[in-house]
mmCIF file of C-alpha atoms in Angstrom:
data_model
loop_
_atom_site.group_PDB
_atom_site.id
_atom_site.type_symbol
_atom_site.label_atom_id
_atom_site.label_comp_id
_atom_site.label_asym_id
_atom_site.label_seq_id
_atom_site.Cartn_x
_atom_site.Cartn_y
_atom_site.Cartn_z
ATOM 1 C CA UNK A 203 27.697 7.187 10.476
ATOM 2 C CA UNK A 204 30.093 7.074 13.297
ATOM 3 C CA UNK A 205 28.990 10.654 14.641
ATOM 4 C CA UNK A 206 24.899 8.901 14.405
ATOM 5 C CA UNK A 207 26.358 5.646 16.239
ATOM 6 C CA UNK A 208 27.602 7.722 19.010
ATOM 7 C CA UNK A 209 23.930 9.065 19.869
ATOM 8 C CA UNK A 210 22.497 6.080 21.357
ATOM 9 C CA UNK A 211 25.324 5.793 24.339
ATOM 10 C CA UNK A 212 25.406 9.644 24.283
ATOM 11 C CA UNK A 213 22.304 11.131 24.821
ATOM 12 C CA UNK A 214 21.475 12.166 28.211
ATOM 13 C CA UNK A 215 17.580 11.373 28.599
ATOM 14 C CA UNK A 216 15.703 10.086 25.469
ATOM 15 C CA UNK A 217 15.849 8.342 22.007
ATOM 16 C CA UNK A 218 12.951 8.280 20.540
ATOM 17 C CA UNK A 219 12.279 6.591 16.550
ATOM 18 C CA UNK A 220 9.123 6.947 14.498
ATOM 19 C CA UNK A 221 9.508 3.823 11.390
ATOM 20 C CA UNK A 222 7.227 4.794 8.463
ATOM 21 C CA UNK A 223 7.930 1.634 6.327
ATOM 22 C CA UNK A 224 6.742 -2.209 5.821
ATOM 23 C CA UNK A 225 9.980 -3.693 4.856
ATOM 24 C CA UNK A 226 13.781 -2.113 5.539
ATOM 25 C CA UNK A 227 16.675 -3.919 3.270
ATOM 26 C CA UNK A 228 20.082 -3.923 4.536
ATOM 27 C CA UNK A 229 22.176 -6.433 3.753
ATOM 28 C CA UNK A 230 23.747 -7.511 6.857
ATOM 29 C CA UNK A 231 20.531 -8.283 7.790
ATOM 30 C CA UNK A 232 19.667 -10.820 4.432
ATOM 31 C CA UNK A 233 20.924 -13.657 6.127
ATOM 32 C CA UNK A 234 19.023 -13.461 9.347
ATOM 33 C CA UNK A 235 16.089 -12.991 7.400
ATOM 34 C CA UNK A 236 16.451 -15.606 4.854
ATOM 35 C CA UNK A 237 17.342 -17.932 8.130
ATOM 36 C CA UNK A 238 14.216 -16.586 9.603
ATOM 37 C CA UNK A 239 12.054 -17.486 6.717
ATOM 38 C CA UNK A 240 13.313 -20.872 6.406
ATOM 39 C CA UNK A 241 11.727 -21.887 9.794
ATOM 40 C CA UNK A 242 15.242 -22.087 12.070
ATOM 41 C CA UNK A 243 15.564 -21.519 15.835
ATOM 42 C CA UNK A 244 15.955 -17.989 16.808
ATOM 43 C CA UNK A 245 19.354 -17.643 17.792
ATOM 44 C CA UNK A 246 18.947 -16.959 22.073
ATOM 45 C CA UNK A 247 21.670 -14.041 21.428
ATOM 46 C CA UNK A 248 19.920 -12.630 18.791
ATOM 47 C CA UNK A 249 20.985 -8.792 18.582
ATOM 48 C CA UNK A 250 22.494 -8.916 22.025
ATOM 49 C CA UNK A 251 24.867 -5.995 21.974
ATOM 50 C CA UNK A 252 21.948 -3.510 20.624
ATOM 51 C CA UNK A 253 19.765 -5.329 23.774
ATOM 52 C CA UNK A 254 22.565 -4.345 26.546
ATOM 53 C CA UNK A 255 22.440 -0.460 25.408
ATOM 54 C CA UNK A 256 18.928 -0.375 26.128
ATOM 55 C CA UNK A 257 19.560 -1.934 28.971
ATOM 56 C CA UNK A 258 22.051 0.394 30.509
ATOM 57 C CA UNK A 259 20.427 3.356 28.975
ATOM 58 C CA UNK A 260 17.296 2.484 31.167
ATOM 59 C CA UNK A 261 18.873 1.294 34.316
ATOM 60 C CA UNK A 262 20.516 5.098 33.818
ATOM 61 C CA UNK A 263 16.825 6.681 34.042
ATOM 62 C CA UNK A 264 17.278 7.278 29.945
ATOM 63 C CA UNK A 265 14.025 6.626 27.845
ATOM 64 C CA UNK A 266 14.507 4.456 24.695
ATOM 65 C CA UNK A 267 11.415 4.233 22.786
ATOM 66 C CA UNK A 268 9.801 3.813 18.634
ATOM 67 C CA UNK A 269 6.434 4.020 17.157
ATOM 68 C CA UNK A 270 6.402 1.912 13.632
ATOM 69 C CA UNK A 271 3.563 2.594 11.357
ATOM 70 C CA UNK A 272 2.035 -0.668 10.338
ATOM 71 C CA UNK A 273 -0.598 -1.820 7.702
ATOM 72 C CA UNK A 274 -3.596 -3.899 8.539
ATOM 73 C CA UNK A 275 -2.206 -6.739 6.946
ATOM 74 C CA UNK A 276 1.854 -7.699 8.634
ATOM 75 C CA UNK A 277 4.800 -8.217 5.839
ATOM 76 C CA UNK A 278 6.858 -10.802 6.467
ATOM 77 C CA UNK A 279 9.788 -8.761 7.010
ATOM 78 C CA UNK A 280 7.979 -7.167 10.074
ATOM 79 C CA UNK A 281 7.033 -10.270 11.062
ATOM 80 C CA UNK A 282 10.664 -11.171 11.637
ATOM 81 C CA UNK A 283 11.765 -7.543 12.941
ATOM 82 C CA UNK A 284 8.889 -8.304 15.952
ATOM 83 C CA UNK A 285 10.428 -11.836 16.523
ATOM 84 C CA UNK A 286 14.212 -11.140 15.932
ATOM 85 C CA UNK A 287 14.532 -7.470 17.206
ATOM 86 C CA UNK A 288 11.257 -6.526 19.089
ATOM 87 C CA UNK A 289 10.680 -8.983 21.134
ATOM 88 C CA UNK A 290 14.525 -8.975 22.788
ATOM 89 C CA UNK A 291 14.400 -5.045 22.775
ATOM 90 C CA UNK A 292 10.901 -4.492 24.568
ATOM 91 C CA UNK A 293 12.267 -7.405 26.821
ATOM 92 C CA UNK A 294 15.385 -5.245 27.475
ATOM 93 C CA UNK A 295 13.532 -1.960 28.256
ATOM 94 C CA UNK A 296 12.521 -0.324 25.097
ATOM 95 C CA UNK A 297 8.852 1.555 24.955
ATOM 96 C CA UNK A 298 8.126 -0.454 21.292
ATOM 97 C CA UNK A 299 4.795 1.018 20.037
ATOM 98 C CA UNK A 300 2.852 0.813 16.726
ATOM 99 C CA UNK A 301 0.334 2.965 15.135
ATOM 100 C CA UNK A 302 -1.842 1.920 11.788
ATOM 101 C CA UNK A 303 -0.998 3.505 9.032
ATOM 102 C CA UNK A 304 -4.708 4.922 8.675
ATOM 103 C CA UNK A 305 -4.794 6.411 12.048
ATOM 104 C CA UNK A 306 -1.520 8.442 11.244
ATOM 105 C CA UNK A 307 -1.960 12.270 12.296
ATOM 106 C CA UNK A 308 -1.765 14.412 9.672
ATOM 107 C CA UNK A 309 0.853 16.646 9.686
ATOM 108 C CA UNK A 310 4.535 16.134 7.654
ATOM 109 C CA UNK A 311 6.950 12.769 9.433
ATOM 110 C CA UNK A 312 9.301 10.695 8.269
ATOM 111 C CA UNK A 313 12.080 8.140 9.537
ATOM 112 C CA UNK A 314 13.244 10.064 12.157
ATOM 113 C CA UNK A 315 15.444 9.778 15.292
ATOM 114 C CA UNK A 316 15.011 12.697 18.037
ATOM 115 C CA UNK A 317 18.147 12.355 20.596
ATOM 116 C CA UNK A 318 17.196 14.522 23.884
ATOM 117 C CA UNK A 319 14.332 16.460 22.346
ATOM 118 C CA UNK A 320 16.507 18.317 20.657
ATOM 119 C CA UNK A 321 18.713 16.819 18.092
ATOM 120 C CA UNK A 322 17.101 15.672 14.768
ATOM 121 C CA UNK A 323 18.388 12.599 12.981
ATOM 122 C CA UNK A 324 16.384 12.105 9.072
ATOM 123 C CA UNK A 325 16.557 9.064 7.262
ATOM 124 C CA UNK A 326 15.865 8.642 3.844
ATOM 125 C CA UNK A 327 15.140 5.909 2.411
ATOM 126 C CA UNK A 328 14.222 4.548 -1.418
ATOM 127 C CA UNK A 329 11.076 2.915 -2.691
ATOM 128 C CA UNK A 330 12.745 -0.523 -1.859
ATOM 129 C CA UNK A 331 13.839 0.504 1.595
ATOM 130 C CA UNK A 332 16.886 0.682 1.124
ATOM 131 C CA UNK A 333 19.027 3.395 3.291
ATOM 132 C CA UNK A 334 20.052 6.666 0.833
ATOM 133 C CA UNK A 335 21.373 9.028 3.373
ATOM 134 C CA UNK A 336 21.317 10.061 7.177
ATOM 135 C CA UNK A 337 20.770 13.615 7.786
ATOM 136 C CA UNK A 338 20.924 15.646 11.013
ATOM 137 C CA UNK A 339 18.504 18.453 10.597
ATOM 138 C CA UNK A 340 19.652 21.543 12.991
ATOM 139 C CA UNK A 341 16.630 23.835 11.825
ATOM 140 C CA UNK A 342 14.416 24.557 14.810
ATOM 141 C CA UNK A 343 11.637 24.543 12.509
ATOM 142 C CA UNK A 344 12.603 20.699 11.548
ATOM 143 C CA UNK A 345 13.089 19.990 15.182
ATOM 144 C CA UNK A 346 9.249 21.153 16.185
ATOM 145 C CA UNK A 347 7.916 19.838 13.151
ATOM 146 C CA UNK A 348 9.602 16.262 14.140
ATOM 147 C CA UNK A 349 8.636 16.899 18.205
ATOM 148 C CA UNK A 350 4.924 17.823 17.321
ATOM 149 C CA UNK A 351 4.745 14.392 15.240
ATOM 150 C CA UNK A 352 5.940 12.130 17.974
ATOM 151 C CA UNK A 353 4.023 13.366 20.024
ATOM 152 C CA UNK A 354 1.006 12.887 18.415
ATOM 153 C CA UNK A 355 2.214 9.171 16.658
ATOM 154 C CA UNK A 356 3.133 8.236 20.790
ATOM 155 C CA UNK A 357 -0.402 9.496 21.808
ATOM 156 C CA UNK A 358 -2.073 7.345 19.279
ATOM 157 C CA UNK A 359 0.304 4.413 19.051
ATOM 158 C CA UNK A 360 -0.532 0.719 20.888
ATOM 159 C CA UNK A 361 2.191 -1.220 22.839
ATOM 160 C CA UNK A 362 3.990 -4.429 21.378
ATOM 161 C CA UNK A 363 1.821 -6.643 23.715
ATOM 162 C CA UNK A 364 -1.251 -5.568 22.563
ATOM 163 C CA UNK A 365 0.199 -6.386 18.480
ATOM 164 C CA UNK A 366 1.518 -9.721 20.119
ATOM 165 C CA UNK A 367 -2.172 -10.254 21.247
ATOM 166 C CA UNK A 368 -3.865 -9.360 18.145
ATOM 167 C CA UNK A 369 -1.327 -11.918 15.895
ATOM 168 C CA UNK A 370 -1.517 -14.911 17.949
ATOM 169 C CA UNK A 371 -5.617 -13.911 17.730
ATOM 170 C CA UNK A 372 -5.299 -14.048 14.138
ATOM 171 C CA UNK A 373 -6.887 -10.302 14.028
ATOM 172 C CA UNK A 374 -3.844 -9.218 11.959
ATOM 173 C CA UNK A 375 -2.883 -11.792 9.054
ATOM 174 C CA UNK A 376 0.801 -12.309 8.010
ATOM 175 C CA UNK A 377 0.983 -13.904 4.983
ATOM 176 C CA UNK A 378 3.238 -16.855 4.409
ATOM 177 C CA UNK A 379 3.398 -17.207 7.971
ATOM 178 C CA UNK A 380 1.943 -20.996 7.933
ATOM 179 C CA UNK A 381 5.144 -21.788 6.155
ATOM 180 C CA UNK A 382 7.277 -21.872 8.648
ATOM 181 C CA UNK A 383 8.968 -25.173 7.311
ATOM 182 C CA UNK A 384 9.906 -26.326 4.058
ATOM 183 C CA UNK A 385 9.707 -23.717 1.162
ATOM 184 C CA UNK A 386 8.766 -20.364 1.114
ATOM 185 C CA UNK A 387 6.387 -18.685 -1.001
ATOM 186 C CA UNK A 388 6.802 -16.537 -3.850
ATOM 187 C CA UNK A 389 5.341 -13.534 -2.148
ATOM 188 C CA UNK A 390 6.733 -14.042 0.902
ATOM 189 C CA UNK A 391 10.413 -14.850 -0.717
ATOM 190 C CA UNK A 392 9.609 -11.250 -2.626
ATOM 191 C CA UNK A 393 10.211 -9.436 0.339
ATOM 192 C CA UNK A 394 13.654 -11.512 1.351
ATOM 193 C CA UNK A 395 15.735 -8.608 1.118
ATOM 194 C CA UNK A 396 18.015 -6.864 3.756
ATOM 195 C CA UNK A 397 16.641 -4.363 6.057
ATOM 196 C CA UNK A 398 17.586 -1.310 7.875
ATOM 197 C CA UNK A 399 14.847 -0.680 10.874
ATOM 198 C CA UNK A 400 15.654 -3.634 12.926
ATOM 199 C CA UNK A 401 17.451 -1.675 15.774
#
């Protein structure tokens, strides 16, 4: 994990992350969630160390950018990745883009980081989200194969203003999101586990 840290201070131009999943559990995140859900301030320096890479990376020229795949209907748990990650990282520089998960291209993808067009980072995860392995996938067939698919997830994607837009609209639901005070719900509290996408 130390050699996959490394990549995001030393790649030279881009970092680029396609997310393929509703709800990441990691459990140094379980607090912040469970804090979340409860309804309490947003900590100002809310993942503040992650926020200054980006921003050096981008005053440097470098390009830092995801596209998550999303449902029509927001979990929770993304709900609080948007509020506790997204918005301070798109605020810090970083191209944060969604796609639906019915207008995905077809074509194999999965949680992947691409460092510089040319290094291949896999991430498996199980059914629960939970991280299994990291796997950096030197194949040049594995590296076009994960090229061709961000291109065509970035060409199809929508930027985290125009999600913003379409939640404060109430044109995509979150569920349990009335609740901000008091007690959660049972299918919201369902989905209180760690995480692993937030940064």
């Amino acid at each position: 994990m130390d050699q996959f840290g490394r990549l995001f201070t030393e790649f030279r131009e881009s970092a680029s992350r396609i997310e393929t999943l509703p709800v990441y559990r990691v459990d140094d995140e379980r607090e912040n969630f469970e804090h979340y859900l409860a309804g309490a301030p947003l900590p100002p320096g809310r993942n503040e160390e992650w926020a200054q890479n980006i921003r050096e990376c981008v005053a440097g020229g470098k390009y830092m950018g995801r596209v998550h795949i999303i449902d029509r209907v927001l979990t929770p748990y993304l709900q609080f990745e948007i509020d506790w990650y997204y918005a301070v990282n798109g605020a810090a520089g970083e191209d944060i883009r969604f796609i639906f998960r019915d207008d995905v291209p077809d074509g194999p993808f999965t949680d992947t980081w691409i460092f510089d067009d040319e290094i291949v980072v896999d991430l498996s995860y199980d059914d629960d989200g939970r991280l299994l392995y990291v796997n950096r996938n030197e194949a040049p067939a594995r590296l076009e194969q994960a090229r061709t698919a961000w291109r065509e997830f970035h060409a199809r994607s929508f930027p985290l203003a125009e999600l913003l837009a379409a939640i404060r609209g109430a044109d995509l639901p979150v569920p349990g999101r009335t609740s901000r005070h008091g007690s959660v719900p049972a299918e919201v509290d369902a989905c209180a586990g760690p995480t692993t996408g937030g940064t």
